[in-house]
Coordinates of C-alpha atoms in Angstrom, one line a residue:
Chain V
M1 CA 105.3 -55.9 219.4
N2 CA 107.8 -58.5 220.4
I3 CA 111.5 -58.4 219.8
E4 CA 113.7 -61.5 219.6
I5 CA 117.4 -62.0 219.1
A6 CA 118.0 -63.4 215.6
G7 CA 121.8 -63.7 215.6
E8 CA 125.0 -62.1 216.9
N9 CA 124.4 -59.1 214.6
S10 CA 120.6 -59.0 214.3
L11 CA 117.3 -58.6 216.0
I12 CA 113.9 -59.3 214.7
I13 CA 110.8 -57.3 215.5
Y14 CA 107.4 -59.1 215.4
F15 CA 104.5 -56.7 215.0
S16 CA 101.8 -59.3 214.8
E17 CA 101.3 -63.0 214.2
H18 CA 99.2 -62.3 211.2
A19 CA 99.6 -60.4 208.0
S20 CA 97.4 -57.5 207.1
P21 CA 97.7 -54.2 205.3
Q22 CA 97.7 -52.4 208.6
V23 CA 100.5 -54.5 210.0
S24 CA 102.5 -54.2 206.8
A25 CA 102.1 -50.4 207.0
Q26 CA 103.5 -50.6 210.5
V27 CA 106.5 -52.7 209.4
Q28 CA 107.2 -50.2 206.6
K29 CA 106.9 -47.1 208.9
S30 CA 109.1 -48.7 211.5
S31 CA 111.6 -49.7 208.9
R32 CA 112.0 -46.1 207.7
L33 CA 112.2 -44.8 211.3
L34 CA 114.9 -47.3 212.3
Q35 CA 116.9 -46.9 209.2
N36 CA 117.2 -43.2 210.2
V37 CA 118.1 -43.6 213.9
L38 CA 120.4 -46.6 213.4
A39 CA 122.0 -45.4 210.2
D40 CA 125.5 -45.4 211.7
V41 CA 125.5 -49.0 212.8
L42 CA 123.0 -50.5 210.4
V43 CA 124.1 -53.1 207.8
D44 CA 120.8 -54.2 206.3
V45 CA 117.1 -54.5 207.0
V46 CA 114.6 -57.2 205.8
P47 CA 110.9 -56.1 206.1
S48 CA 108.4 -58.9 205.6
Y49 CA 104.7 -59.6 206.2
A50 CA 104.6 -58.9 210.0
S51 CA 108.2 -58.6 211.0
L52 CA 111.3 -56.6 210.5
L53 CA 114.9 -58.0 210.7
I54 CA 117.5 -55.4 211.7
I55 CA 121.1 -56.3 210.9
Y56 CA 123.8 -54.2 212.7
D57 CA 127.5 -54.2 212.9
P58 CA 128.4 -55.9 216.2
L59 CA 131.9 -54.4 216.2
L60 CA 130.4 -50.9 216.2
T61 CA 127.6 -51.4 218.7
D62 CA 125.9 -54.1 220.7
N63 CA 122.5 -55.8 221.2
F64 CA 121.7 -53.6 224.2
Y65 CA 122.0 -50.3 222.3
V66 CA 120.1 -51.5 219.3
L67 CA 117.3 -53.0 221.4
S68 CA 116.9 -49.9 223.5
T69 CA 116.9 -47.7 220.4
I70 CA 114.2 -49.8 218.8
N71 CA 112.1 -49.7 221.9
R72 CA 112.5 -45.9 222.3
T73 CA 111.9 -45.2 218.6
L74 CA 108.9 -47.3 218.1
S75 CA 107.2 -46.4 221.4
D76 CA 107.2 -42.7 220.4
S77 CA 104.0 -42.2 218.5
S78 CA 104.7 -38.5 217.8
T79 CA 107.1 -39.6 215.1
A80 CA 104.3 -40.9 212.9
I81 CA 105.0 -40.9 209.2
V82 CA 102.3 -40.9 206.6
E83 CA 102.9 -43.8 204.4
T84 CA 103.7 -42.9 200.8
G85 CA 103.7 -46.1 198.9
K86 CA 103.2 -45.7 195.1
V87 CA 100.6 -47.4 192.9
V88 CA 102.1 -49.4 190.0
T89 CA 100.0 -50.9 187.2
L90 CA 101.5 -54.0 185.6
P91 CA 100.3 -55.2 182.2
V92 CA 99.5 -58.9 181.9
Y93 CA 98.8 -61.1 178.9
Y94 CA 96.3 -63.5 180.4
S95 CA 95.5 -66.5 178.2
T96 CA 95.7 -70.3 178.2
E97 CA 98.7 -69.8 176.0
S98 CA 100.6 -67.7 178.5
G99 CA 99.0 -69.1 181.7
A100 CA 99.5 -72.9 181.9
D101 CA 97.4 -73.2 185.1
L102 CA 94.4 -70.9 184.2
E103 CA 92.1 -73.7 183.2
R104 CA 93.0 -75.7 186.3
I105 CA 92.2 -72.8 188.5
A106 CA 88.9 -72.2 186.7
L107 CA 88.0 -75.9 187.2
H108 CA 89.1 -75.8 190.8
S109 CA 87.1 -72.7 191.6
K110 CA 84.1 -73.5 189.4
L111 CA 84.5 -70.3 187.4
S112 CA 85.1 -69.6 183.8
V113 CA 88.7 -68.7 182.6
D114 CA 87.5 -65.2 181.9
E115 CA 86.0 -64.8 185.4
V116 CA 89.4 -65.9 186.9
I117 CA 91.1 -63.3 184.8
D118 CA 88.6 -60.6 185.8
I119 CA 88.8 -61.4 189.5
H120 CA 92.6 -61.3 189.4
Q121 CA 92.5 -57.7 188.0
Q122 CA 89.9 -56.4 190.4
S123 CA 92.0 -56.4 193.5
E124 CA 94.7 -54.0 194.5
Y125 CA 97.7 -55.9 195.9
R126 CA 100.1 -54.8 198.5
V127 CA 103.8 -55.5 198.2
Y128 CA 104.3 -57.4 201.5
A129 CA 107.9 -58.6 201.1
I130 CA 110.7 -59.0 198.6
G131 CA 112.9 -62.1 198.7
F132 CA 113.1 -65.7 197.5
A133 CA 115.0 -64.4 194.5
P134 CA 116.2 -61.0 193.4
G135 CA 113.2 -58.9 192.6
F136 CA 110.6 -61.4 193.7
A137 CA 107.7 -59.4 195.3
Y138 CA 105.1 -61.1 197.4
L139 CA 101.7 -59.5 196.6
G140 CA 98.5 -60.0 198.6
E141 CA 95.8 -60.8 198.9
V142 CA 94.3 -62.7 196.1
D143 CA 90.4 -62.9 196.1
A144 CA 89.5 -66.1 198.0
R145 CA 87.6 -67.3 195.0
I146 CA 90.7 -67.8 192.9
A147 CA 93.1 -68.8 195.7
M148 CA 95.0 -72.0 194.6
P149 CA 97.4 -74.2 196.5
R150 CA 101.0 -74.6 195.2
L151 CA 101.7 -77.4 192.7
A152 CA 102.5 -80.7 194.4
T153 CA 105.5 -80.9 192.2
P154 CA 107.2 -77.6 191.4
R155 CA 108.0 -76.9 187.8
L156 CA 111.7 -76.9 186.9
K157 CA 111.2 -73.8 184.7
V158 CA 108.8 -71.0 185.3
P159 CA 109.3 -68.4 182.5
L160 CA 110.5 -64.9 183.1
G161 CA 107.5 -62.6 183.7
A162 CA 105.1 -65.4 184.7
V163 CA 102.2 -64.0 186.8
A164 CA 101.3 -66.7 189.3
I165 CA 99.2 -67.5 192.3
A166 CA 100.0 -69.5 195.4
D167 CA 97.2 -69.7 198.0
R168 CA 96.2 -66.0 198.5
Q169 CA 99.5 -64.6 197.2
T170 CA 100.4 -63.5 193.7
A171 CA 103.7 -62.5 192.1
V172 CA 105.5 -61.9 188.9
Y173 CA 108.6 -64.1 188.4
P174 CA 111.6 -61.7 188.0
A175 CA 113.7 -64.4 186.2
E176 CA 113.3 -67.8 184.8
S177 CA 113.5 -70.2 187.7
P178 CA 112.0 -73.3 189.3
G179 CA 108.8 -72.7 191.1
G180 CA 105.5 -74.2 192.3
W181 CA 103.1 -71.3 191.9
N182 CA 100.2 -71.5 189.5
I183 CA 100.8 -69.5 186.3
I184 CA 97.9 -67.4 184.9
G185 CA 99.7 -65.1 182.5
L186 CA 102.8 -63.2 181.5
C187 CA 103.9 -59.7 182.3
P188 CA 106.3 -57.8 179.9
Q189 CA 107.5 -55.4 182.6
R190 CA 110.9 -56.6 184.0
M191 CA 110.6 -56.9 187.8
F192 CA 114.4 -57.0 188.3
D193 CA 116.9 -55.4 186.0
P194 CA 120.4 -54.9 187.6
K195 CA 121.1 -52.2 185.0
A196 CA 117.9 -50.2 185.5
T197 CA 117.3 -47.4 188.0
P198 CA 115.5 -48.2 190.1
T199 CA 116.3 -51.9 189.8
M200 CA 112.7 -52.9 190.7
P201 CA 109.5 -51.1 189.7
V202 CA 108.1 -51.8 193.2
E203 CA 109.2 -51.8 196.8
V204 CA 107.7 -53.1 200.0
G205 CA 104.6 -51.0 200.9
D206 CA 103.7 -50.1 197.3
T207 CA 100.4 -51.2 195.7
V208 CA 100.2 -53.2 192.5
K209 CA 97.3 -53.4 190.0
F210 CA 97.2 -55.8 187.1
K211 CA 95.7 -54.8 183.7
A212 CA 95.0 -57.2 180.9
V213 CA 96.6 -56.5 177.6
S214 CA 96.3 -58.3 174.2
R215 CA 98.9 -60.7 172.8
S216 CA 100.1 -58.1 170.3
K217 CA 100.3 -55.3 173.0
F218 CA 102.3 -57.7 175.2
I219 CA 104.8 -58.3 172.4
A220 CA 104.9 -54.6 171.6
L221 CA 105.8 -54.0 175.3
G222 CA 108.8 -56.3 174.9
G223 CA 107.1 -59.5 176.1
V224 CA 108.4 -62.8 174.7
I225 CA 106.3 -66.0 174.4
Chain Z
M1 CA 132.7 -58.0 183.8
S2 CA 136.4 -58.2 182.7
E3 CA 138.0 -55.6 180.4
S4 CA 138.7 -57.1 177.0
N5 CA 142.4 -57.6 176.3
A6 CA 143.1 -57.2 180.0
L7 CA 145.8 -59.5 181.4
G8 CA 146.1 -61.4 184.6
F9 CA 145.7 -65.1 185.3
K10 CA 144.6 -67.3 182.4
V11 CA 142.4 -70.1 183.9
L12 CA 143.8 -73.4 182.6
K13 CA 141.6 -75.5 185.0
P14 CA 138.8 -73.9 187.0
G15 CA 138.8 -76.6 189.7
M16 CA 135.7 -77.9 191.4
L17 CA 134.2 -74.5 192.2
T18 CA 136.2 -71.3 192.1
L19 CA 134.4 -68.0 192.8
I20 CA 135.4 -64.4 192.9
Q21 CA 134.5 -63.0 196.4
D22 CA 135.0 -59.8 198.3
L23 CA 133.5 -59.3 201.8
G24 CA 130.0 -59.4 200.4
R25 CA 127.0 -57.4 199.2
F26 CA 125.3 -55.4 201.9
G27 CA 122.3 -53.1 201.9
C28 CA 120.5 -54.9 199.1
H29 CA 118.2 -57.2 201.0
N30 CA 115.3 -54.9 200.1
I31 CA 115.5 -56.1 196.5
G32 CA 116.0 -59.7 197.5
L33 CA 119.8 -59.9 197.0
T34 CA 121.7 -62.1 199.4
T35 CA 125.1 -61.2 200.9
G36 CA 127.5 -63.7 199.3
G37 CA 131.1 -63.1 200.5
P38 CA 133.8 -65.6 201.7
L39 CA 132.5 -68.6 203.6
D40 CA 135.7 -68.4 205.7
P41 CA 136.3 -64.7 206.2
N42 CA 139.3 -65.4 208.5
A43 CA 141.3 -67.1 205.8
F44 CA 140.1 -64.5 203.3
N45 CA 141.3 -61.7 205.5
W46 CA 144.7 -63.2 206.0
A47 CA 145.1 -63.7 202.3
N48 CA 144.6 -60.0 201.8
K49 CA 146.8 -59.0 204.8
L50 CA 149.7 -61.1 203.5
C51 CA 149.5 -59.4 200.1
S52 CA 149.2 -56.0 201.9
N53 CA 145.8 -55.5 200.4
S54 CA 142.9 -53.6 202.0
S55 CA 140.3 -55.7 203.7
N56 CA 137.6 -55.7 201.0
T57 CA 140.0 -56.7 198.2
S58 CA 138.7 -59.5 195.9
C59 CA 140.0 -63.1 196.3
L60 CA 139.3 -66.4 194.6
E61 CA 137.5 -68.8 196.9
V62 CA 138.6 -72.2 195.7
T63 CA 136.3 -75.0 197.0
V64 CA 138.1 -78.4 197.3
G65 CA 140.8 -77.4 194.8
G66 CA 142.0 -78.3 191.3
L67 CA 142.7 -74.8 190.1
E68 CA 145.4 -74.1 187.5
L69 CA 146.4 -70.7 186.4
E70 CA 148.9 -69.3 183.9
V71 CA 150.5 -66.0 185.0
Q72 CA 150.4 -63.3 182.4
L73 CA 151.7 -60.4 184.5
D74 CA 154.3 -60.3 187.3
T75 CA 152.7 -60.2 190.7
T76 CA 152.7 -61.2 194.3
F77 CA 150.1 -63.8 195.3
C78 CA 149.1 -65.8 198.3
V79 CA 147.0 -68.9 199.2
T80 CA 145.4 -69.3 202.6
G81 CA 142.7 -71.5 204.0
A82 CA 142.3 -75.2 203.3
K83 CA 145.6 -77.1 203.3
L84 CA 146.4 -78.3 199.7
P85 CA 149.4 -78.9 197.6
L86 CA 150.5 -75.6 196.1
T87 CA 153.1 -75.5 193.3
V88 CA 154.6 -72.9 191.0
N89 CA 156.1 -74.4 187.9
G90 CA 155.9 -77.8 189.6
K91 CA 157.9 -76.7 192.7
S92 CA 156.2 -77.0 196.0
K93 CA 155.4 -73.6 197.7
P94 CA 154.1 -72.7 201.2
Q95 CA 150.6 -71.4 201.9
W96 CA 150.0 -68.5 204.3
Q97 CA 152.9 -66.6 202.7
S98 CA 153.1 -64.1 199.9
L99 CA 155.0 -65.3 196.8
S100 CA 156.3 -63.7 193.7
V101 CA 155.3 -65.1 190.3
Y102 CA 156.3 -63.9 186.9
K103 CA 154.8 -63.9 183.4
G104 CA 154.6 -67.5 182.1
D105 CA 154.6 -69.2 185.5
I106 CA 152.0 -71.9 186.2
I107 CA 150.3 -71.9 189.6
K108 CA 148.6 -75.2 190.6
L109 CA 146.4 -75.9 193.6
G110 CA 145.9 -79.6 194.3
F111 CA 143.0 -81.0 196.2
A112 CA 142.4 -80.1 199.9
C113 CA 143.5 -82.6 202.5
E114 CA 142.5 -80.4 205.5
G115 CA 139.5 -78.0 205.2
M116 CA 137.4 -77.3 202.2
R117 CA 138.0 -73.8 201.0
A118 CA 141.2 -72.0 200.1
Y119 CA 141.6 -68.3 199.2
L120 CA 144.0 -67.0 196.6
T121 CA 144.6 -63.3 196.0
V122 CA 147.1 -61.1 194.2
S123 CA 148.6 -57.8 195.1
G124 CA 145.9 -55.2 194.5
G125 CA 143.2 -57.8 193.9
F126 CA 141.4 -58.6 190.6
N127 CA 140.1 -55.9 188.3
I128 CA 136.5 -56.9 188.2
K129 CA 133.6 -54.4 187.9
P130 CA 131.4 -54.6 191.0
T131 CA 127.6 -55.3 190.8
F132 CA 125.7 -53.5 193.5
D133 CA 129.0 -52.4 195.1
S134 CA 130.5 -55.9 195.4
V135 CA 132.2 -58.4 193.1
S136 CA 131.0 -61.3 195.3
T137 CA 129.7 -64.1 193.0
V138 CA 126.3 -65.5 193.8
V139 CA 125.7 -68.1 191.0
R140 CA 122.1 -68.7 191.9
E141 CA 121.3 -65.0 191.4
G142 CA 123.6 -64.6 188.4
I143 CA 125.3 -61.6 190.2
G144 CA 128.9 -60.6 190.7
G145 CA 132.1 -62.2 189.5
V146 CA 132.5 -62.4 185.7
D147 CA 129.0 -62.4 184.2
G148 CA 127.5 -63.7 187.5
D149 CA 129.1 -67.1 187.1
K150 CA 131.8 -69.2 188.6
V151 CA 135.3 -69.1 187.2
L152 CA 135.5 -70.9 183.9
Q153 CA 138.2 -72.5 181.9
G154 CA 140.0 -70.2 179.4
Q155 CA 138.8 -67.1 181.2
I156 CA 141.2 -64.2 182.0
L157 CA 141.1 -63.0 185.6
P158 CA 142.6 -59.5 185.2
F159 CA 144.8 -57.7 187.7
S160 CA 147.4 -55.0 187.5
A161 CA 151.1 -55.9 187.4
S162 CA 152.9 -55.4 190.7
N163 CA 156.4 -55.9 191.8
T164 CA 155.9 -55.6 195.6
A165 CA 159.2 -56.2 197.3
H166 CA 157.7 -57.1 200.7
H167 CA 156.8 -60.6 201.4
N168 CA 155.0 -61.7 204.5
R169 CA 154.0 -64.9 206.2
L170 CA 151.7 -65.7 209.0
V171 CA 153.3 -66.9 212.2
K172 CA 150.4 -68.9 213.6
T173 CA 148.2 -70.5 211.0
P174 CA 144.8 -72.2 211.7
S175 CA 144.1 -75.9 211.3
Y176 CA 140.8 -77.3 210.2
K177 CA 139.0 -80.0 212.1
K178 CA 136.3 -82.5 211.0
D179 CA 134.6 -82.3 214.4
V180 CA 133.4 -78.8 215.3
T181 CA 131.4 -77.2 218.0
L182 CA 129.1 -74.4 216.9
R183 CA 128.1 -71.8 219.4
V184 CA 124.5 -70.8 219.1
L185 CA 122.5 -67.8 220.1
L186 CA 118.9 -68.9 220.9
G187 CA 116.6 -66.7 219.0
Y188 CA 113.7 -66.4 216.5
Q189 CA 111.2 -69.2 217.2
H190 CA 113.3 -70.8 220.1
N191 CA 110.2 -70.7 222.2
A192 CA 108.5 -73.1 219.9
F193 CA 111.0 -75.7 221.0
T194 CA 110.4 -77.3 224.4
E195 CA 113.2 -77.6 227.0
L196 CA 113.5 -81.3 226.2
Q197 CA 113.8 -80.5 222.5
K198 CA 116.5 -77.9 223.2
R199 CA 118.4 -80.4 225.3
V200 CA 118.2 -83.0 222.5
F201 CA 119.5 -80.4 220.1
F202 CA 122.4 -79.3 222.3
S203 CA 123.4 -82.8 223.4
S204 CA 123.4 -84.6 220.1
K205 CA 126.1 -85.0 217.5
Y206 CA 125.1 -84.1 213.9
T207 CA 126.7 -85.1 210.7
V208 CA 127.2 -82.8 207.7
S209 CA 125.2 -84.3 204.8
E210 CA 126.0 -84.3 201.1
S211 CA 123.8 -81.3 200.8
C212 CA 126.1 -78.6 202.0
D213 CA 126.9 -75.6 199.9
R214 CA 127.2 -71.8 200.0
M215 CA 123.5 -71.5 200.6
G216 CA 123.2 -73.9 203.6
Y217 CA 124.5 -76.9 205.4
R218 CA 122.0 -79.7 205.9
L219 CA 122.8 -81.8 209.0
K220 CA 121.7 -85.3 209.9
G221 CA 121.1 -86.5 213.5
A222 CA 118.7 -86.5 216.3
K223 CA 115.3 -85.0 215.4
T224 CA 114.3 -81.8 217.1
K225 CA 110.8 -80.9 216.4
P226 CA 109.3 -77.4 217.1
S227 CA 105.6 -77.1 218.0
I228 CA 105.0 -75.3 214.7
D229 CA 105.5 -76.4 211.1
G230 CA 105.9 -73.0 209.5
I231 CA 105.7 -69.3 210.1
L232 CA 104.8 -66.2 208.2
S233 CA 107.8 -65.6 205.9
E234 CA 110.4 -63.4 207.6
G235 CA 114.0 -62.2 207.3
I236 CA 116.8 -64.7 207.7
C237 CA 120.2 -63.7 209.2
L238 CA 123.6 -65.3 208.6
G239 CA 123.9 -68.5 210.5
A240 CA 120.2 -69.0 211.2
I241 CA 119.4 -72.6 212.0
Q242 CA 116.1 -73.7 210.3
V243 CA 114.4 -76.8 211.5
P244 CA 111.9 -78.0 208.9
A245 CA 109.3 -80.7 209.4
D246 CA 111.8 -83.5 209.2
G247 CA 113.5 -82.2 212.4
Q248 CA 116.9 -82.1 210.7
P249 CA 118.7 -78.7 211.1
I250 CA 119.9 -76.6 208.2
V251 CA 122.5 -73.9 209.0
L252 CA 122.1 -71.0 206.6
M253 CA 125.3 -69.6 205.0
N254 CA 126.3 -66.6 203.0
D255 CA 124.2 -67.3 199.9
R256 CA 121.0 -68.0 201.9
Q257 CA 117.6 -66.7 200.7
T258 CA 116.8 -63.4 202.4
I259 CA 113.4 -64.5 203.6
G260 CA 111.9 -67.8 204.5
G261 CA 109.1 -69.6 206.4
Y262 CA 110.7 -72.4 208.4
P263 CA 110.9 -72.2 212.2
K264 CA 114.4 -71.3 213.5
I265 CA 115.9 -72.2 216.8
G266 CA 118.6 -69.6 216.7
S267 CA 121.8 -68.7 214.9
V268 CA 125.4 -69.9 214.8
L269 CA 128.1 -67.4 215.6
S270 CA 129.9 -66.1 212.5
L271 CA 133.3 -67.3 213.7
D272 CA 132.0 -70.8 214.0
L273 CA 130.3 -70.7 210.6
A274 CA 133.8 -70.2 209.2
K275 CA 134.8 -73.5 210.9
L276 CA 131.7 -75.2 209.5
A277 CA 132.4 -73.9 206.0
Q278 CA 135.8 -75.8 206.2
C279 CA 133.9 -79.0 206.8
G280 CA 132.7 -81.3 204.1
P281 CA 130.1 -84.2 204.1
G282 CA 130.7 -86.6 207.0
A283 CA 132.1 -84.0 209.4
T284 CA 130.5 -84.0 212.8
V285 CA 128.9 -81.0 214.5
T286 CA 127.8 -80.3 218.0
F287 CA 125.9 -77.2 219.2
E288 CA 126.6 -75.1 222.4
P289 CA 124.4 -72.3 223.6
V290 CA 125.9 -68.9 224.3
S291 CA 124.4 -65.6 225.4
I292 CA 124.4 -62.4 223.3
E293 CA 126.9 -60.8 225.8
E294 CA 129.3 -63.8 225.3
A295 CA 128.8 -63.6 221.6
H296 CA 129.8 -60.0 221.4
N297 CA 132.8 -60.6 223.7
I298 CA 133.9 -63.5 221.5
L299 CA 133.8 -61.2 218.4
H300 CA 135.9 -58.5 220.1
L301 CA 138.4 -60.9 221.5
E302 CA 138.8 -62.5 218.1
K303 CA 139.4 -59.1 216.6
A304 CA 142.2 -58.6 219.2
V305 CA 143.7 -62.0 218.5
I306 CA 143.8 -61.3 214.8
E307 CA 145.6 -58.0 215.5
L308 CA 148.1 -59.6 217.8
N309 CA 148.9 -62.5 215.5
P310 CA 151.9 -61.1 213.8
I311 CA 152.7 -61.1 210.1
E312 CA 156.4 -61.8 209.7
P313 CA 158.2 -60.0 206.9
I314 CA 160.4 -62.3 205.0
E315 CA 163.1 -61.4 202.5
L316 CA 162.2 -61.6 198.9
L317 CA 163.4 -64.9 197.6
L318 CA 164.7 -64.6 194.1
H319 CA 162.8 -66.5 191.5

């Protein structure tokens, strides 16, 4: 573990140089512990793949206190928490109609379109981080056989609900936005709804599974093509 | 979202970019929401103090200027921040001072001649429903303000009528320069920059490029290249200085993405970000390293300075 100053009101804790489910679990556990012990001075936290950004109020405390609290809290192994991430299954309408890049991925990986769809559903994906846009969850890791580099020229419009792949990451676009990920299908489940409780169906540390649905089921679930 | 039939200011001209802001949206990074909030919190805070508002009361952040409002309810208002021509019914009025306006009056903000962002508030603030506990508008996210968007022509910005008798003005007002020094805390991936690269960074003059907005300020100048191209995506704090492959620093502002994968040399102090936010394209920037202890001292001293800078009560001038 390595802790660096980020700014006048923040410290960043690096747990590893590489992402893995174990490191992610450590980030998640540390995030919960620190949110408890720093509650009085904490402004926000940003968990990511292998790091945790801690933002505090510098008019209520200082770097020295936060740093020593982090060290004390995270070195005490007796406060272990069993991780309780939930499993969320997201329906996906995979097709060449809803997944503009499916055929290109199949060609690239020397597989059939159906094989690409099958392989994407076989893995369980961990929510490593949420960011980029409200509700955008970074999910990993995609099976190496269907990993695909980002588009050289990002699309100006990726549709709401697009299920996409970038390298070994996958995600569901929470809103229509520009983006360079490879689209393989559409998910009717809203990933970010400011009026819903909870706002997002997933949080960092959860596990996501994808399950293929037909075009008609997709529409019945509220999907739009 | 505004109440239907509510009265307040009718927007005759929205100006270049006018946004409703309070101090910002906190505790929502876990769902990817950024903070928003005023780019110049100092001018924002004075606007509220001069109108006897609490610190988190909503203001309009007026970038560059060009805003015209028709007053539908009597109120007290105030404009701070960037220096610009301010008129009520065509008559010139002072900034940094609370002023009475009455139903039918026309408030006009011209274009800024010093600084970039002015703050306008009314007694009691605007009646806007918060989203995630804040009315701060982040247009990119479609969150806050009225329907997540900037202020538009024809819109009503509702507030409650108020006939506050007390008027105040600020004794010592800030001025905005086009040549700023930004104090930097080394942090994040600073070890990926050699001593020589750090010296280049701290001894060079950078220019604010055309690409400068509420999300980030791209600067142009001497290249500083870290030994790494990218990192595992991680949380980004206010003021973080990203150095992408082209070696040109980007200072991240209130509407920044919450996570990103570019190497960062450190972060600019919030007080200096406010100065940067008053700069437009062509302004020059130099960086100066400070320690975390100095940074905290500076913050506390500034708080004291704000408390010691008196607000002077002035007699209510009849309309």
